[in-house]
Amino acid sequence: MRIDGSGTLRAGCVLCPNPGAMTLEGTNTWILREPGARGVVVVDPGPHDERHLERVARTVQEQGAQVQMTVVTHRHFDHAEGARYFSELTGAPVHAVDPEVRVGGSGLADGQLIEVEGLEARVIATPGHTDDSVCLLLEADDAILTGDTVLGHGTTVIDGDDGLAPYMESLFRLRGLVEEYGVRTLLPGHGPVLTSPLAALNSYIDHREARLEQVRAAVAAGAAGVGEIVDRVYPDVVESVRPAAASSVRAQLRYLQILGELPEGFGA
C-alpha cells in the first residue's frame, strides 16, 4: 500500500512521518500542479515538522515549480500547525476557513474556484469532522481531495456534539458530486488513495447509520450515559481511542435528540 508519491496526474502526495491512532500512516500533504505549469498549490502542509515541510518545499523546487498558495482543509494541528513555517519557507499565503489558520491569505467559500496557472480546484464546504472542513474538487482528474471528511481507511471522528447532522449532509453531498462529475478517485488527508469513491461513501453512510442503530439499541437496553454506551457499542476500543469513541457517541446522541428519538430526561 503505497501512500507517499501516490495520487493523480495533477495531485501528488508527500507523506508526513507522523503515524498514530488518529493520523493513520501520517498526514497526506498534497502538491497540486497543472502539467507543465510552474505554479503549485499545496494542500495541508501538516504539523510543525520542519523536515517534512522542507521536504515538501524541496519536492516542489525539484519539479522546477514554485508554491503560489497553500490551502488548509481544516484547523486540526496535524494539517495546519506547520502552515506558518511553510509560508516562511515558500513565501506563499495560506488560505483557510478558520482565520486563525490563515497566513497572509483569505477565507475559503463554498463553490469558490481556486485557479493557479491552469489548475482549477473547487472548494466544497463539508462541515462535520470540524465546522470549518472543506474538500476540493479536482474536476480535470475526476478526483476529490477529502481532508479528514473521508479517510483512506477507518472512519473519521466528529468534532463537537452537533457535528453529526452536518457530517451526514456532507457525505450525501459528496456522494452526489461523485455521481454528477464521474469522480473516480478520493485523495484523503490520511491513508491511501480510494479508487472506488461511491463504494467508500456508501460504506461511510452505512457505517454511521449502523452506529446510530447500535446507540438506539443501547439506550433502549438501559444504558444511562456516554460511558455505558461506549462500552456497549465499542466493546473492543483501546484506551487511547476511547475519548474519540466517546466524542462520536455524544454526537450520535445529540443527533438522536434533534430527531426527537431520545427518552425524555435521558442523561447523556
PDB file of C-alpha atoms in Angstrom:
ATOM      1  CA  MET A   1       0.000   0.000   0.000  1.00  0.00           C
ATOM      2  CA  ARG A   2       1.950   2.975  -1.290  1.00  0.00           C
ATOM      3  CA  ILE A   3       0.889   6.390   0.015  1.00  0.00           C
ATOM      4  CA  ASP A   4       3.961   8.592  -0.373  1.00  0.00           C
ATOM      5  CA  GLY A   5       4.175   9.542  -4.041  1.00  0.00           C
ATOM      6  CA  SER A   6       0.655   8.329  -4.832  1.00  0.00           C
ATOM      7  CA  GLY A   7      -2.000  10.476  -6.476  1.00  0.00           C
ATOM      8  CA  THR A   8      -3.252  11.536  -9.902  1.00  0.00           C
ATOM      9  CA  LEU A   9      -1.863  13.443 -12.865  1.00  0.00           C
ATOM     10  CA  ARG A  10      -2.259  16.776 -11.066  1.00  0.00           C
ATOM     11  CA  ALA A  11      -2.001  15.706  -7.421  1.00  0.00           C
ATOM     12  CA  GLY A  12       0.950  14.072  -5.683  1.00  0.00           C
ATOM     13  CA  CYS A  13       1.235  13.021  -2.047  1.00  0.00           C
ATOM     14  CA  VAL A  14       4.122  13.745   0.312  1.00  0.00           C
ATOM     15  CA  LEU A  15       3.510  11.662   3.423  1.00  0.00           C
ATOM     16  CA  CYS A  16       4.390  13.221   6.765  1.00  0.00           C
ATOM     17  CA  PRO A  17       6.103  10.820   9.213  1.00  0.00           C
ATOM     18  CA  ASN A  18       3.555  11.333  11.988  1.00  0.00           C
ATOM     19  CA  PRO A  19       1.750   7.983  12.191  1.00  0.00           C
ATOM     20  CA  GLY A  20      -0.679   7.362  15.027  1.00  0.00           C
ATOM     21  CA  ALA A  21      -4.113   6.168  16.062  1.00  0.00           C
ATOM     22  CA  MET A  22      -5.719   9.359  14.769  1.00  0.00           C
ATOM     23  CA  THR A  23      -3.383  10.066  11.831  1.00  0.00           C
ATOM     24  CA  LEU A  24      -3.137   6.509  10.426  1.00  0.00           C
ATOM     25  CA  GLU A  25       0.094   6.285   8.388  1.00  0.00           C
ATOM     26  CA  GLY A  26       0.587  10.049   8.717  1.00  0.00           C
ATOM     27  CA  THR A  27      -0.734  13.272   7.236  1.00  0.00           C
ATOM     28  CA  ASN A  28      -1.013  13.405   3.464  1.00  0.00           C
ATOM     29  CA  THR A  29       0.298  16.706   2.106  1.00  0.00           C
ATOM     30  CA  TRP A  30      -0.890  17.183  -1.467  1.00  0.00           C
ATOM     31  CA  ILE A  31       1.005  19.048  -4.184  1.00  0.00           C
ATOM     32  CA  LEU A  32      -1.353  20.228  -6.952  1.00  0.00           C
ATOM     33  CA  ARG A  33       0.065  21.319 -10.268  1.00  0.00           C
ATOM     34  CA  GLU A  34      -1.207  21.631 -13.814  1.00  0.00           C
ATOM     35  CA  PRO A  35       1.083  19.570 -16.098  1.00  0.00           C
ATOM     36  CA  GLY A  36       3.873  21.749 -17.423  1.00  0.00           C
ATOM     37  CA  ALA A  37       2.962  24.719 -15.248  1.00  0.00           C
ATOM     38  CA  ARG A  38       5.278  26.384 -12.735  1.00  0.00           C
ATOM     39  CA  GLY A  39       2.666  27.384 -10.146  1.00  0.00           C
ATOM     40  CA  VAL A  40       1.765  24.922  -7.401  1.00  0.00           C
ATOM     41  CA  VAL A  41      -0.963  24.707  -4.745  1.00  0.00           C
ATOM     42  CA  VAL A  42      -0.042  22.783  -1.586  1.00  0.00           C
ATOM     43  CA  VAL A  43      -2.923  21.322   0.434  1.00  0.00           C
ATOM     44  CA  ASP A  44      -2.464  20.588   4.155  1.00  0.00           C
ATOM     45  CA  PRO A  45       1.215  21.233   4.931  1.00  0.00           C
ATOM     46  CA  GLY A  46       0.833  19.159   8.113  1.00  0.00           C
ATOM     47  CA  PRO A  47       2.162  19.531  11.653  1.00  0.00           C
ATOM     48  CA  HIS A  48       5.190  21.622  12.554  1.00  0.00           C
ATOM     49  CA  ASP A  49       7.666  19.008  11.388  1.00  0.00           C
ATOM     50  CA  GLU A  50      10.465  21.011   9.795  1.00  0.00           C
ATOM     51  CA  ARG A  51      11.965  18.048   7.956  1.00  0.00           C
ATOM     52  CA  HIS A  52       8.613  17.241   6.375  1.00  0.00           C
ATOM     53  CA  LEU A  53       7.830  20.838   5.480  1.00  0.00           C
ATOM     54  CA  GLU A  54      11.281  21.324   3.989  1.00  0.00           C
ATOM     55  CA  ARG A  55      10.870  18.098   2.030  1.00  0.00           C
ATOM     56  CA  VAL A  56       7.590  19.376   0.550  1.00  0.00           C
ATOM     57  CA  ALA A  57       9.243  22.670  -0.449  1.00  0.00           C
ATOM     58  CA  ARG A  58      12.227  20.820  -1.892  1.00  0.00           C
ATOM     59  CA  THR A  59       9.958  18.475  -3.875  1.00  0.00           C
ATOM     60  CA  VAL A  60       8.306  21.468  -5.479  1.00  0.00           C
ATOM     61  CA  GLN A  61      11.672  23.052  -6.272  1.00  0.00           C
ATOM     62  CA  GLU A  62      12.937  19.821  -7.828  1.00  0.00           C
ATOM     63  CA  GLN A  63       9.952  19.916 -10.172  1.00  0.00           C
ATOM     64  CA  GLY A  64      11.091  23.337 -11.349  1.00  0.00           C
ATOM     65  CA  ALA A  65       7.960  24.789  -9.775  1.00  0.00           C
ATOM     66  CA  GLN A  66       7.004  27.312  -7.109  1.00  0.00           C
ATOM     67  CA  VAL A  67       4.326  27.276  -4.415  1.00  0.00           C
ATOM     68  CA  GLN A  68       1.795  30.001  -5.208  1.00  0.00           C
ATOM     69  CA  MET A  69      -0.589  29.258  -2.357  1.00  0.00           C
ATOM     70  CA  THR A  70      -1.303  26.815   0.443  1.00  0.00           C
ATOM     71  CA  VAL A  71      -4.800  25.591   1.306  1.00  0.00           C
ATOM     72  CA  VAL A  72      -5.741  24.021   4.641  1.00  0.00           C
ATOM     73  CA  THR A  73      -8.763  21.715   4.697  1.00  0.00           C
ATOM     74  CA  HIS A  74      -9.443  22.257   8.410  1.00  0.00           C
ATOM     75  CA  ARG A  75      -7.887  23.616  11.579  1.00  0.00           C
ATOM     76  CA  HIS A  76      -6.545  20.469  13.256  1.00  0.00           C
ATOM     77  CA  PHE A  77      -2.854  20.689  14.108  1.00  0.00           C
ATOM     78  CA  ASP A  78      -1.855  17.637  12.076  1.00  0.00           C
ATOM     79  CA  HIS A  79      -2.962  19.515   8.952  1.00  0.00           C
ATOM     80  CA  ALA A  80      -2.431  23.156   9.858  1.00  0.00           C
ATOM     81  CA  GLU A  81       0.218  23.573  12.568  1.00  0.00           C
ATOM     82  CA  GLY A  82       3.062  23.772  10.031  1.00  0.00           C
ATOM     83  CA  ALA A  83       1.331  26.365   7.867  1.00  0.00           C
ATOM     84  CA  ARG A  84       3.220  29.386   9.227  1.00  0.00           C
ATOM     85  CA  TYR A  85       6.650  27.802   8.876  1.00  0.00           C
ATOM     86  CA  PHE A  86       5.751  26.545   5.410  1.00  0.00           C
ATOM     87  CA  SER A  87       4.674  30.048   4.434  1.00  0.00           C
ATOM     88  CA  GLU A  88       8.033  31.357   5.667  1.00  0.00           C
ATOM     89  CA  LEU A  89       9.820  28.716   3.578  1.00  0.00           C
ATOM     90  CA  THR A  90       7.907  29.415   0.385  1.00  0.00           C
ATOM     91  CA  GLY A  91       6.636  32.982   0.691  1.00  0.00           C
ATOM     92  CA  ALA A  92       3.172  31.711  -0.274  1.00  0.00           C
ATOM     93  CA  PRO A  93      -0.019  32.746   1.533  1.00  0.00           C
ATOM     94  CA  VAL A  94      -2.094  30.207   3.450  1.00  0.00           C
ATOM     95  CA  HIS A  95      -5.842  30.145   2.812  1.00  0.00           C
ATOM     96  CA  ALA A  96      -8.317  28.528   5.210  1.00  0.00           C
ATOM     97  CA  VAL A  97     -11.857  28.858   6.500  1.00  0.00           C
ATOM     98  CA  ASP A  98     -10.602  29.491  10.035  1.00  0.00           C
ATOM     99  CA  PRO A  99      -8.957  32.941  10.290  1.00  0.00           C
ATOM    100  CA  GLU A 100      -6.577  31.610  12.957  1.00  0.00           C
ATOM    101  CA  VAL A 101      -5.007  29.254  10.419  1.00  0.00           C
ATOM    102  CA  ARG A 102      -4.505  31.787   7.630  1.00  0.00           C
ATOM    103  CA  VAL A 103      -1.117  33.324   6.964  1.00  0.00           C
ATOM    104  CA  GLY A 104      -1.470  36.298   4.652  1.00  0.00           C
ATOM    105  CA  GLY A 105      -4.304  34.516   2.881  1.00  0.00           C
ATOM    106  CA  SER A 106      -8.067  34.755   2.675  1.00  0.00           C
ATOM    107  CA  GLY A 107     -11.019  32.591   3.586  1.00  0.00           C
ATOM    108  CA  LEU A 108     -12.453  29.718   1.583  1.00  0.00           C
ATOM    109  CA  ALA A 109     -16.072  29.891   0.437  1.00  0.00           C
ATOM    110  CA  ASP A 110     -18.271  27.057  -0.742  1.00  0.00           C
ATOM    111  CA  GLY A 111     -18.123  26.898  -4.538  1.00  0.00           C
ATOM    112  CA  GLN A 112     -15.034  29.100  -4.752  1.00  0.00           C
ATOM    113  CA  LEU A 113     -12.752  28.263  -7.681  1.00  0.00           C
ATOM    114  CA  ILE A 114      -9.041  28.162  -6.898  1.00  0.00           C
ATOM    115  CA  GLU A 115      -7.013  28.853 -10.038  1.00  0.00           C
ATOM    116  CA  VAL A 116      -3.226  28.717 -10.451  1.00  0.00           C
ATOM    117  CA  GLU A 117      -1.717  28.657 -13.942  1.00  0.00           C
ATOM    118  CA  GLY A 118      -4.390  26.465 -15.468  1.00  0.00           C
ATOM    119  CA  LEU A 119      -5.013  24.350 -12.369  1.00  0.00           C
ATOM    120  CA  GLU A 120      -8.596  24.533 -11.136  1.00  0.00           C
ATOM    121  CA  ALA A 121      -9.867  23.216  -7.813  1.00  0.00           C
ATOM    122  CA  ARG A 122     -13.326  23.999  -6.477  1.00  0.00           C
ATOM    123  CA  VAL A 123     -13.978  24.396  -2.741  1.00  0.00           C
ATOM    124  CA  ILE A 124     -16.705  22.182  -1.281  1.00  0.00           C
ATOM    125  CA  ALA A 125     -17.868  23.030   2.230  1.00  0.00           C
ATOM    126  CA  THR A 126     -18.132  19.738   4.141  1.00  0.00           C
ATOM    127  CA  PRO A 127     -18.689  20.520   7.833  1.00  0.00           C
ATOM    128  CA  GLY A 128     -18.912  17.675  10.312  1.00  0.00           C
ATOM    129  CA  HIS A 129     -15.424  16.445  11.143  1.00  0.00           C
ATOM    130  CA  THR A 130     -14.939  20.106  12.061  1.00  0.00           C
ATOM    131  CA  ASP A 131     -17.187  23.049  11.333  1.00  0.00           C
ATOM    132  CA  ASP A 132     -14.502  24.513   9.038  1.00  0.00           C
ATOM    133  CA  SER A 133     -13.828  21.363   6.982  1.00  0.00           C
ATOM    134  CA  VAL A 134     -13.642  21.665   3.211  1.00  0.00           C
ATOM    135  CA  CYS A 135     -12.924  19.311   0.322  1.00  0.00           C
ATOM    136  CA  LEU A 136     -11.547  20.228  -3.101  1.00  0.00           C
ATOM    137  CA  LEU A 137     -12.997  19.025  -6.396  1.00  0.00           C
ATOM    138  CA  LEU A 138     -10.215  18.478  -8.932  1.00  0.00           C
ATOM    139  CA  GLU A 139     -12.514  18.017 -11.885  1.00  0.00           C
ATOM    140  CA  ALA A 140      -9.770  17.600 -14.511  1.00  0.00           C
ATOM    141  CA  ASP A 141      -8.537  14.486 -12.667  1.00  0.00           C
ATOM    142  CA  ASP A 142     -12.013  13.198 -11.722  1.00  0.00           C
ATOM    143  CA  ALA A 143     -10.844  13.479  -8.120  1.00  0.00           C
ATOM    144  CA  ILE A 144     -11.843  14.995  -4.784  1.00  0.00           C
ATOM    145  CA  LEU A 145      -9.400  15.858  -2.010  1.00  0.00           C
ATOM    146  CA  THR A 146     -11.346  14.945   1.102  1.00  0.00           C
ATOM    147  CA  GLY A 147      -9.227  16.152   4.035  1.00  0.00           C
ATOM    148  CA  ASP A 148     -10.489  14.220   7.060  1.00  0.00           C
ATOM    149  CA  THR A 149     -14.105  14.039   5.860  1.00  0.00           C
ATOM    150  CA  VAL A 150     -13.285  10.677   4.254  1.00  0.00           C
ATOM    151  CA  LEU A 151     -10.140   8.732   5.188  1.00  0.00           C
ATOM    152  CA  GLY A 152      -8.222   6.111   3.260  1.00  0.00           C
ATOM    153  CA  HIS A 153      -9.340   3.504   5.786  1.00  0.00           C
ATOM    154  CA  GLY A 154     -11.283   3.547   9.029  1.00  0.00           C
ATOM    155  CA  THR A 155     -13.758   6.283   9.898  1.00  0.00           C
ATOM    156  CA  THR A 156     -13.376   9.890  10.900  1.00  0.00           C
ATOM    157  CA  VAL A 157     -14.147  11.497  14.244  1.00  0.00           C
ATOM    158  CA  ILE A 158     -16.958  14.024  14.592  1.00  0.00           C
ATOM    159  CA  ASP A 159     -15.767  17.215  16.258  1.00  0.00           C
ATOM    160  CA  GLY A 160     -18.395  18.533  18.633  1.00  0.00           C
ATOM    161  CA  ASP A 161     -21.741  17.226  19.801  1.00  0.00           C
ATOM    162  CA  ASP A 162     -23.644  18.982  16.993  1.00  0.00           C
ATOM    163  CA  GLY A 163     -21.447  17.710  14.160  1.00  0.00           C
ATOM    164  CA  LEU A 164     -23.185  14.527  13.053  1.00  0.00           C
ATOM    165  CA  ALA A 165     -26.127  16.123  11.228  1.00  0.00           C
ATOM    166  CA  PRO A 166     -23.913  18.352   9.035  1.00  0.00           C
ATOM    167  CA  TYR A 167     -21.464  15.461   8.600  1.00  0.00           C
ATOM    168  CA  MET A 168     -24.190  13.202   7.218  1.00  0.00           C
ATOM    169  CA  GLU A 169     -25.273  16.017   4.902  1.00  0.00           C
ATOM    170  CA  SER A 170     -21.646  16.387   3.763  1.00  0.00           C
ATOM    171  CA  LEU A 171     -21.398  12.663   2.986  1.00  0.00           C
ATOM    172  CA  PHE A 172     -24.615  12.757   0.979  1.00  0.00           C
ATOM    173  CA  ARG A 173     -23.358  15.843  -0.854  1.00  0.00           C
ATOM    174  CA  LEU A 174     -20.043  14.193  -1.700  1.00  0.00           C
ATOM    175  CA  ARG A 175     -21.875  11.115  -2.958  1.00  0.00           C
ATOM    176  CA  GLY A 176     -23.957  13.342  -5.200  1.00  0.00           C
ATOM    177  CA  LEU A 177     -20.844  15.061  -6.561  1.00  0.00           C
ATOM    178  CA  VAL A 178     -19.175  11.706  -7.244  1.00  0.00           C
ATOM    179  CA  GLU A 179     -22.180  10.704  -9.319  1.00  0.00           C
ATOM    180  CA  GLU A 180     -22.588  14.097 -11.004  1.00  0.00           C
ATOM    181  CA  TYR A 181     -18.945  14.550 -12.028  1.00  0.00           C
ATOM    182  CA  GLY A 182     -17.985  10.919 -12.525  1.00  0.00           C
ATOM    183  CA  VAL A 183     -15.360  11.152  -9.785  1.00  0.00           C
ATOM    184  CA  ARG A 184     -13.048   8.143  -9.864  1.00  0.00           C
ATOM    185  CA  THR A 185     -10.604   8.940  -7.049  1.00  0.00           C
ATOM    186  CA  LEU A 186     -10.720  10.253  -3.493  1.00  0.00           C
ATOM    187  CA  LEU A 187      -7.489  11.767  -2.181  1.00  0.00           C
ATOM    188  CA  PRO A 188      -7.774  11.675   1.635  1.00  0.00           C
ATOM    189  CA  GLY A 189      -5.938  13.547   4.365  1.00  0.00           C
ATOM    190  CA  HIS A 190      -4.776  10.248   5.864  1.00  0.00           C
ATOM    191  CA  GLY A 191      -4.432   6.784   4.393  1.00  0.00           C
ATOM    192  CA  PRO A 192      -4.238   5.501   0.818  1.00  0.00           C
ATOM    193  CA  VAL A 193      -5.973   6.835  -2.270  1.00  0.00           C
ATOM    194  CA  LEU A 194      -9.505   5.462  -2.734  1.00  0.00           C
ATOM    195  CA  THR A 195     -10.312   4.335  -6.267  1.00  0.00           C
ATOM    196  CA  SER A 196     -13.932   3.286  -5.604  1.00  0.00           C
ATOM    197  CA  PRO A 197     -15.356   6.553  -4.291  1.00  0.00           C
ATOM    198  CA  LEU A 198     -19.025   5.624  -4.494  1.00  0.00           C
ATOM    199  CA  ALA A 199     -18.419   2.414  -2.561  1.00  0.00           C
ATOM    200  CA  ALA A 200     -16.358   4.317   0.018  1.00  0.00           C
ATOM    201  CA  LEU A 201     -19.063   6.926   0.589  1.00  0.00           C
ATOM    202  CA  ASN A 202     -21.824   4.342   0.743  1.00  0.00           C
ATOM    203  CA  SER A 203     -19.745   2.466   3.304  1.00  0.00           C
ATOM    204  CA  TYR A 204     -19.305   5.635   5.374  1.00  0.00           C
ATOM    205  CA  ILE A 205     -23.027   6.393   5.273  1.00  0.00           C
ATOM    206  CA  ASP A 206     -23.980   2.786   6.095  1.00  0.00           C
ATOM    207  CA  HIS A 207     -21.475   2.741   8.956  1.00  0.00           C
ATOM    208  CA  ARG A 208     -22.906   5.891  10.541  1.00  0.00           C
ATOM    209  CA  GLU A 209     -26.472   4.630  10.175  1.00  0.00           C
ATOM    210  CA  ALA A 210     -25.492   1.270  11.689  1.00  0.00           C
ATOM    211  CA  ARG A 211     -23.810   3.027  14.634  1.00  0.00           C
ATOM    212  CA  LEU A 212     -26.963   5.071  15.202  1.00  0.00           C
ATOM    213  CA  GLU A 213     -28.957   1.847  15.351  1.00  0.00           C
ATOM    214  CA  GLN A 214     -26.496   0.474  17.905  1.00  0.00           C
ATOM    215  CA  VAL A 215     -26.830   3.611  20.036  1.00  0.00           C
ATOM    216  CA  ARG A 216     -30.623   3.406  19.821  1.00  0.00           C
ATOM    217  CA  ALA A 217     -30.424  -0.227  20.967  1.00  0.00           C
ATOM    218  CA  ALA A 218     -28.040   0.626  23.819  1.00  0.00           C
ATOM    219  CA  VAL A 219     -30.375   3.365  25.073  1.00  0.00           C
ATOM    220  CA  ALA A 220     -33.368   1.037  24.775  1.00  0.00           C
ATOM    221  CA  ALA A 221     -31.454  -1.609  26.750  1.00  0.00           C
ATOM    222  CA  GLY A 222     -30.939   0.821  29.621  1.00  0.00           C
ATOM    223  CA  ALA A 223     -27.524   2.399  29.004  1.00  0.00           C
ATOM    224  CA  ALA A 224     -27.604   5.551  31.108  1.00  0.00           C
ATOM    225  CA  GLY A 225     -24.905   7.732  29.602  1.00  0.00           C
ATOM    226  CA  VAL A 226     -21.999   8.127  27.221  1.00  0.00           C
ATOM    227  CA  GLY A 227     -19.626   5.790  29.076  1.00  0.00           C
ATOM    228  CA  GLU A 228     -22.102   2.916  29.195  1.00  0.00           C
ATOM    229  CA  ILE A 229     -22.965   3.369  25.522  1.00  0.00           C
ATOM    230  CA  VAL A 230     -19.267   3.321  24.571  1.00  0.00           C
ATOM    231  CA  ASP A 231     -18.928   0.040  26.492  1.00  0.00           C
ATOM    232  CA  ARG A 232     -21.808  -1.474  24.532  1.00  0.00           C
ATOM    233  CA  VAL A 233     -21.181  -0.029  21.071  1.00  0.00           C
ATOM    234  CA  TYR A 234     -17.353  -0.050  21.102  1.00  0.00           C
ATOM    235  CA  PRO A 235     -16.569  -3.022  23.393  1.00  0.00           C
ATOM    236  CA  ASP A 236     -13.091  -3.596  21.936  1.00  0.00           C
ATOM    237  CA  VAL A 237     -11.962   0.034  21.794  1.00  0.00           C
ATOM    238  CA  VAL A 238      -8.406   0.618  23.038  1.00  0.00           C
ATOM    239  CA  GLU A 239      -7.941   3.201  25.782  1.00  0.00           C
ATOM    240  CA  SER A 240      -6.058   5.658  23.551  1.00  0.00           C
ATOM    241  CA  VAL A 241      -9.034   5.881  21.183  1.00  0.00           C
ATOM    242  CA  ARG A 242     -11.754   5.812  23.852  1.00  0.00           C
ATOM    243  CA  PRO A 243     -12.056   9.646  24.007  1.00  0.00           C
ATOM    244  CA  ALA A 244     -12.707   9.682  20.246  1.00  0.00           C
ATOM    245  CA  ALA A 245     -15.350   6.961  20.667  1.00  0.00           C
ATOM    246  CA  ALA A 246     -16.977   8.985  23.448  1.00  0.00           C
ATOM    247  CA  SER A 247     -16.961  12.062  21.228  1.00  0.00           C
ATOM    248  CA  SER A 248     -18.699  10.091  18.482  1.00  0.00           C
ATOM    249  CA  VAL A 249     -21.316   8.798  20.935  1.00  0.00           C
ATOM    250  CA  ARG A 250     -22.070  12.313  22.155  1.00  0.00           C
ATOM    251  CA  ALA A 251     -22.556  13.413  18.552  1.00  0.00           C
ATOM    252  CA  GLN A 252     -24.835  10.436  17.894  1.00  0.00           C
ATOM    253  CA  LEU A 253     -26.901  11.187  20.990  1.00  0.00           C
ATOM    254  CA  ARG A 254     -27.218  14.824  20.008  1.00  0.00           C
ATOM    255  CA  TYR A 255     -28.357  13.758  16.536  1.00  0.00           C
ATOM    256  CA  LEU A 256     -30.990  11.419  18.013  1.00  0.00           C
ATOM    257  CA  GLN A 257     -32.065  14.202  20.361  1.00  0.00           C
ATOM    258  CA  ILE A 258     -32.579  16.511  17.374  1.00  0.00           C
ATOM    259  CA  LEU A 259     -34.678  13.783  15.765  1.00  0.00           C
ATOM    260  CA  GLY A 260     -36.718  13.505  18.968  1.00  0.00           C
ATOM    261  CA  GLU A 261     -35.724   9.872  19.492  1.00  0.00           C
ATOM    262  CA  LEU A 262     -34.215  10.006  22.991  1.00  0.00           C
ATOM    263  CA  PRO A 263     -36.340   9.245  26.057  1.00  0.00           C
ATOM    264  CA  GLU A 264     -37.399  12.330  27.984  1.00  0.00           C
ATOM    265  CA  GLY A 265     -34.815  13.217  30.604  1.00  0.00           C
ATOM    266  CA  PHE A 266     -32.154  10.956  29.153  1.00  0.00           C
ATOM    267  CA  GLY A 267     -28.906  11.839  30.996  1.00  0.00           C
ATOM    268  CA  ALA A 268     -26.345  11.907  28.184  1.00  0.00           C
TER     269      ALA A 268
END
